[in-house]
Amino acid sequence: MQRYFDQIEALSDIGAVLRFARDICSGQGAERMSYHVTPLFDEPVSLTTSVYAAGFSKQWLECYEREDFRSSDPIPTRVMRHGTLMTWQDAMDAGANTPENLEYFAAMRKHGLIHGFGVPLFGPGGRDAYAGFDFERPVSEVSNEQLGIVRSVAQAGHQRICVLLDEATQIPALSDREIEVLTWAAKGKSVSAIATILDLSPDTVKTYSKRIYLKLDVSDRVGAVVKALRMGLVRV
């Protein structure tokens, strides 16, 4: 386990931390995983939350981009309040559910999201986050060693990301158009959706995105959004 921690501490890019944690968790058998970075005093399912997801279907991710759909998901908030590992099913049963919550749960079942669990991740200054994992089998069938590695790597990765965010003290100058692209990305819009909103081609949006990544010294969309929200470059 220590070797994982040492490797995480050596990473200097948010995207690299996310990919490393993803690969380790996948190697332990996690088929799906998500990481919700939530601004202070906000909910982990708001559109201000940057979500990194791996292993989920394109159809599910498109649904989760919608504000009305994402806001009907009570699981991350309930897990955070619980304070430790909680299965998705236990989180579903942990409070009174609205009709919207029930529709969300039905959509989860339709997409095969049944056996997963969530864990709270704690960072300095109250900068906490939620992570979800799905081994596509009941948690009771996952070994304690696998669960321990996944939870520890996720926690270490989150803490490293917090450190990298704190080190980002110099605020880069972005053009008005780059700010527009970044703002819509922070709101969860896809490249094609941003292109439609700004009346640009998808290739042009991709070009702006690459410039943004370079200026923010990140390697991907999630890293850019997390860093931009932390720096106050965008408001959503």
CSV table of C-alpha atoms in Angstrom, one decimal:
chain,number,residue,atom,x,y,z
A,1,MET,CA,0.0,0.0,0.0
A,2,GLN,CA,2.8,2.4,0.8
A,3,ARG,CA,4.1,2.2,-2.7
A,4,TYR,CA,0.7,3.5,-4.0
A,5,PHE,CA,0.9,6.4,-1.6
A,6,ASP,CA,4.5,7.2,-2.7
A,7,GLN,CA,3.5,7.1,-6.3
A,8,ILE,CA,0.5,9.4,-5.7
A,9,GLU,CA,2.7,11.9,-3.8
A,10,ALA,CA,5.0,12.1,-6.8
A,11,LEU,CA,2.3,13.1,-9.2
A,12,SER,CA,2.1,16.8,-10.1
A,13,ASP,CA,-1.0,16.8,-12.3
A,14,ILE,CA,-4.6,16.4,-11.2
A,15,GLY,CA,-5.6,14.4,-14.2
A,16,ALA,CA,-2.6,12.1,-13.6
A,17,VAL,CA,-3.8,11.5,-10.0
A,18,LEU,CA,-7.3,10.6,-11.2
A,19,ARG,CA,-6.0,8.2,-13.9
A,20,PHE,CA,-3.6,6.6,-11.4
A,21,ALA,CA,-6.4,6.0,-8.8
A,22,ARG,CA,-8.7,4.8,-11.6
A,23,ASP,CA,-6.2,2.2,-12.8
A,24,ILE,CA,-5.4,0.9,-9.3
A,25,CYS,CA,-9.1,0.6,-8.4
A,26,SER,CA,-9.9,-1.1,-11.7
A,27,GLY,CA,-7.1,-3.5,-11.0
A,28,GLN,CA,-8.8,-4.4,-7.8
A,29,GLY,CA,-12.0,-5.2,-9.7
A,30,ALA,CA,-14.0,-2.0,-9.7
A,31,GLU,CA,-15.9,-1.8,-12.9
A,32,ARG,CA,-17.2,1.7,-12.5
A,33,MET,CA,-16.1,4.6,-10.4
A,34,SER,CA,-16.9,8.3,-9.9
A,35,TYR,CA,-15.3,11.2,-8.0
A,36,HIS,CA,-17.4,14.3,-7.1
A,37,VAL,CA,-15.3,17.4,-6.2
A,38,THR,CA,-17.8,19.7,-4.4
A,39,PRO,CA,-17.2,23.4,-3.7
A,40,LEU,CA,-17.5,24.4,0.0
A,41,PHE,CA,-21.1,24.7,1.2
A,42,ASP,CA,-22.6,23.0,-1.9
A,43,GLU,CA,-24.1,19.6,-2.5
A,44,PRO,CA,-22.2,16.8,-4.3
A,45,VAL,CA,-24.8,16.6,-7.0
A,46,SER,CA,-25.0,20.3,-7.9
A,47,LEU,CA,-23.8,21.4,-11.3
A,48,THR,CA,-21.0,23.3,-9.5
A,49,THR,CA,-19.6,19.8,-8.6
A,50,SER,CA,-17.0,18.4,-11.1
A,51,VAL,CA,-17.6,14.7,-11.7
A,52,TYR,CA,-14.9,12.4,-12.9
A,53,ALA,CA,-16.4,9.1,-14.0
A,54,ALA,CA,-15.0,5.9,-15.5
A,55,GLY,CA,-16.8,2.7,-16.6
A,56,PHE,CA,-20.3,4.2,-16.9
A,57,SER,CA,-22.2,4.0,-20.2
A,58,LYS,CA,-22.4,7.0,-22.5
A,59,GLN,CA,-26.2,7.0,-22.1
A,60,TRP,CA,-25.9,7.2,-18.3
A,61,LEU,CA,-23.3,10.0,-18.4
A,62,GLU,CA,-25.5,12.0,-20.8
A,63,CYS,CA,-28.4,11.7,-18.3
A,64,TYR,CA,-26.2,12.7,-15.4
A,65,GLU,CA,-25.2,15.9,-17.3
A,66,ARG,CA,-28.8,17.1,-17.0
A,67,GLU,CA,-29.4,19.3,-13.9
A,68,ASP,CA,-32.9,17.9,-13.2
A,69,PHE,CA,-31.6,14.3,-13.3
A,70,ARG,CA,-28.4,14.9,-11.3
A,71,SER,CA,-30.3,16.9,-8.6
A,72,SER,CA,-32.6,14.0,-8.0
A,73,ASP,CA,-29.7,11.8,-6.9
A,74,PRO,CA,-29.7,11.7,-3.0
A,75,ILE,CA,-27.0,9.0,-2.7
A,76,PRO,CA,-23.8,11.2,-2.5
A,77,THR,CA,-25.3,13.6,0.1
A,78,ARG,CA,-26.6,10.7,2.2
A,79,VAL,CA,-23.2,8.9,2.1
A,80,MET,CA,-21.4,12.1,3.1
A,81,ARG,CA,-23.7,12.6,6.0
A,82,HIS,CA,-23.3,8.9,7.0
A,83,GLY,CA,-19.5,9.5,7.2
A,84,THR,CA,-18.3,6.1,6.0
A,85,LEU,CA,-18.8,3.4,3.4
A,86,MET,CA,-22.5,3.0,2.5
A,87,THR,CA,-24.0,0.8,-0.2
A,88,TRP,CA,-26.2,2.5,-2.8
A,89,GLN,CA,-29.1,0.4,-1.6
A,90,ASP,CA,-28.6,1.5,2.0
A,91,ALA,CA,-28.3,5.1,0.9
A,92,MET,CA,-31.6,4.7,-1.0
A,93,ASP,CA,-33.3,3.5,2.1
A,94,ALA,CA,-31.7,6.1,4.4
A,95,GLY,CA,-34.3,8.8,4.1
A,96,ALA,CA,-37.7,9.7,2.8
A,97,ASN,CA,-37.7,9.7,-1.0
A,98,THR,CA,-39.4,12.1,-3.3
A,99,PRO,CA,-41.0,10.9,-6.6
A,100,GLU,CA,-38.0,12.3,-8.4
A,101,ASN,CA,-35.7,10.2,-6.2
A,102,LEU,CA,-37.7,7.1,-7.0
A,103,GLU,CA,-37.5,7.8,-10.7
A,104,TYR,CA,-33.7,8.2,-10.3
A,105,PHE,CA,-33.4,4.8,-8.6
A,106,ALA,CA,-35.5,3.2,-11.4
A,107,ALA,CA,-33.1,4.7,-13.9
A,108,MET,CA,-30.2,3.3,-12.0
A,109,ARG,CA,-31.7,-0.2,-12.1
A,110,LYS,CA,-32.4,0.2,-15.8
A,111,HIS,CA,-28.7,1.0,-16.4
A,112,GLY,CA,-27.5,-1.9,-14.3
A,113,LEU,CA,-26.3,0.3,-11.4
A,114,ILE,CA,-27.3,-2.0,-8.5
A,115,HIS,CA,-24.5,-3.2,-6.3
A,116,GLY,CA,-22.3,-0.1,-5.9
A,117,PHE,CA,-21.3,1.8,-2.8
A,118,GLY,CA,-20.1,5.3,-1.9
A,119,VAL,CA,-17.4,6.6,0.4
A,120,PRO,CA,-16.8,10.1,1.8
A,121,LEU,CA,-13.3,11.5,1.2
A,122,PHE,CA,-12.0,14.1,3.6
A,123,GLY,CA,-9.6,16.9,2.8
A,124,PRO,CA,-8.1,20.0,4.5
A,125,GLY,CA,-10.3,23.0,5.3
A,126,GLY,CA,-13.5,21.0,4.8
A,127,ARG,CA,-12.7,20.3,1.2
A,128,ASP,CA,-14.4,17.0,1.1
A,129,ALA,CA,-15.5,14.8,-1.8
A,130,TYR,CA,-17.6,11.8,-2.6
A,131,ALA,CA,-16.4,8.7,-4.5
A,132,GLY,CA,-18.6,5.9,-5.8
A,133,PHE,CA,-17.5,2.4,-6.9
A,134,ASP,CA,-19.2,-0.6,-8.5
A,135,PHE,CA,-17.7,-4.1,-8.6
A,136,GLU,CA,-20.9,-5.4,-10.3
A,137,ARG,CA,-21.5,-7.7,-7.3
A,138,PRO,CA,-22.7,-7.2,-3.7
A,139,VAL,CA,-20.2,-5.5,-1.5
A,140,SER,CA,-20.3,-8.6,0.8
A,141,GLU,CA,-18.6,-10.5,-2.0
A,142,VAL,CA,-15.7,-8.1,-2.3
A,143,SER,CA,-12.7,-8.9,-0.1
A,144,ASN,CA,-11.7,-6.7,2.7
A,145,GLU,CA,-8.3,-6.3,1.1
A,146,GLN,CA,-9.8,-5.0,-2.2
A,147,LEU,CA,-12.1,-2.6,-0.4
A,148,GLY,CA,-9.3,-1.4,1.8
A,149,ILE,CA,-7.0,-0.7,-1.2
A,150,VAL,CA,-9.8,1.1,-3.2
A,151,ARG,CA,-10.8,3.3,-0.2
A,152,SER,CA,-7.2,4.1,0.8
A,153,VAL,CA,-6.2,5.0,-2.8
A,154,ALA,CA,-9.2,7.1,-3.3
A,155,GLN,CA,-8.6,9.0,0.0
A,156,ALA,CA,-4.9,9.5,-0.8
A,157,GLY,CA,-5.7,10.7,-4.3
A,158,HIS,CA,-8.2,13.2,-3.0
A,159,GLN,CA,-5.7,14.6,-0.5
A,160,ARG,CA,-3.1,14.9,-3.3
A,161,ILE,CA,-5.5,16.8,-5.5
A,162,CYS,CA,-6.2,19.2,-2.6
A,163,VAL,CA,-2.5,19.8,-2.3
A,164,LEU,CA,-2.1,20.5,-6.0
A,165,LEU,CA,-5.0,22.9,-5.9
A,166,ASP,CA,-3.4,24.8,-3.1
A,167,GLU,CA,-0.2,25.0,-5.0
A,168,ALA,CA,-2.0,26.6,-7.9
A,169,THR,CA,-1.5,30.2,-6.7
A,170,GLN,CA,-0.8,32.0,-10.0
A,171,ILE,CA,-4.0,32.7,-11.9
A,172,PRO,CA,-3.5,32.5,-15.7
A,173,ALA,CA,-5.1,34.9,-18.1
A,174,LEU,CA,-7.8,33.3,-20.2
A,175,SER,CA,-9.6,35.0,-23.1
A,176,ASP,CA,-13.3,35.8,-23.0
A,177,ARG,CA,-14.0,32.9,-25.3
A,178,GLU,CA,-11.9,30.5,-23.2
A,179,ILE,CA,-13.8,31.6,-20.1
A,180,GLU,CA,-17.1,30.8,-22.0
A,181,VAL,CA,-15.9,27.4,-23.0
A,182,LEU,CA,-14.7,26.6,-19.5
A,183,THR,CA,-17.8,27.9,-17.8
A,184,TRP,CA,-20.0,25.6,-19.9
A,185,ALA,CA,-17.7,22.7,-19.3
A,186,ALA,CA,-18.0,23.4,-15.5
A,187,LYS,CA,-21.8,23.2,-16.0
A,188,GLY,CA,-21.4,19.7,-17.3
A,189,LYS,CA,-21.9,20.4,-21.0
A,190,SER,CA,-20.3,18.1,-23.6
A,191,VAL,CA,-18.1,19.4,-26.4
A,192,SER,CA,-21.0,19.1,-28.9
A,193,ALA,CA,-23.4,20.9,-26.5
A,194,ILE,CA,-20.9,23.7,-26.0
A,195,ALA,CA,-20.4,24.0,-29.7
A,196,THR,CA,-24.1,24.4,-30.2
A,197,ILE,CA,-24.5,27.0,-27.4
A,198,LEU,CA,-21.6,29.1,-28.6
A,199,ASP,CA,-22.3,28.6,-32.3
A,200,LEU,CA,-18.9,27.0,-32.9
A,201,SER,CA,-17.7,23.8,-34.5
A,202,PRO,CA,-16.8,20.9,-32.1
A,203,ASP,CA,-13.2,21.1,-33.5
A,204,THR,CA,-13.0,24.7,-32.5
A,205,VAL,CA,-14.3,23.9,-29.0
A,206,LYS,CA,-11.6,21.2,-28.8
A,207,THR,CA,-9.0,23.7,-29.8
A,208,TYR,CA,-10.1,26.2,-27.1
A,209,SER,CA,-10.1,23.3,-24.6
A,210,LYS,CA,-6.5,22.4,-25.4
A,211,ARG,CA,-5.4,26.1,-24.9
A,212,ILE,CA,-7.2,26.1,-21.6
A,213,TYR,CA,-5.5,22.9,-20.5
A,214,LEU,CA,-2.1,24.4,-21.4
A,215,LYS,CA,-2.7,27.6,-19.5
A,216,LEU,CA,-4.0,25.9,-16.4
A,217,ASP,CA,-1.2,23.3,-16.6
A,218,VAL,CA,-3.6,20.3,-16.6
A,219,SER,CA,-4.1,17.4,-18.9
A,220,ASP,CA,-7.9,17.0,-19.1
A,221,ARG,CA,-11.3,18.5,-18.7
A,222,VAL,CA,-11.9,17.4,-15.1
A,223,GLY,CA,-8.6,18.8,-14.0
A,224,ALA,CA,-9.3,22.1,-15.8
A,225,VAL,CA,-12.8,22.5,-14.2
A,226,VAL,CA,-11.6,21.6,-10.7
A,227,LYS,CA,-8.7,24.1,-10.9
A,228,ALA,CA,-10.8,26.8,-12.5
A,229,LEU,CA,-13.5,26.6,-9.8
A,230,ARG,CA,-10.8,26.7,-7.1
A,231,MET,CA,-9.2,29.7,-8.6
A,232,GLY,CA,-12.5,31.5,-9.1
A,233,LEU,CA,-12.0,31.7,-12.9
A,234,VAL,CA,-15.6,30.6,-13.5
A,235,ARG,CA,-18.8,30.9,-11.6
A,236,VAL,CA,-21.6,28.4,-12.1
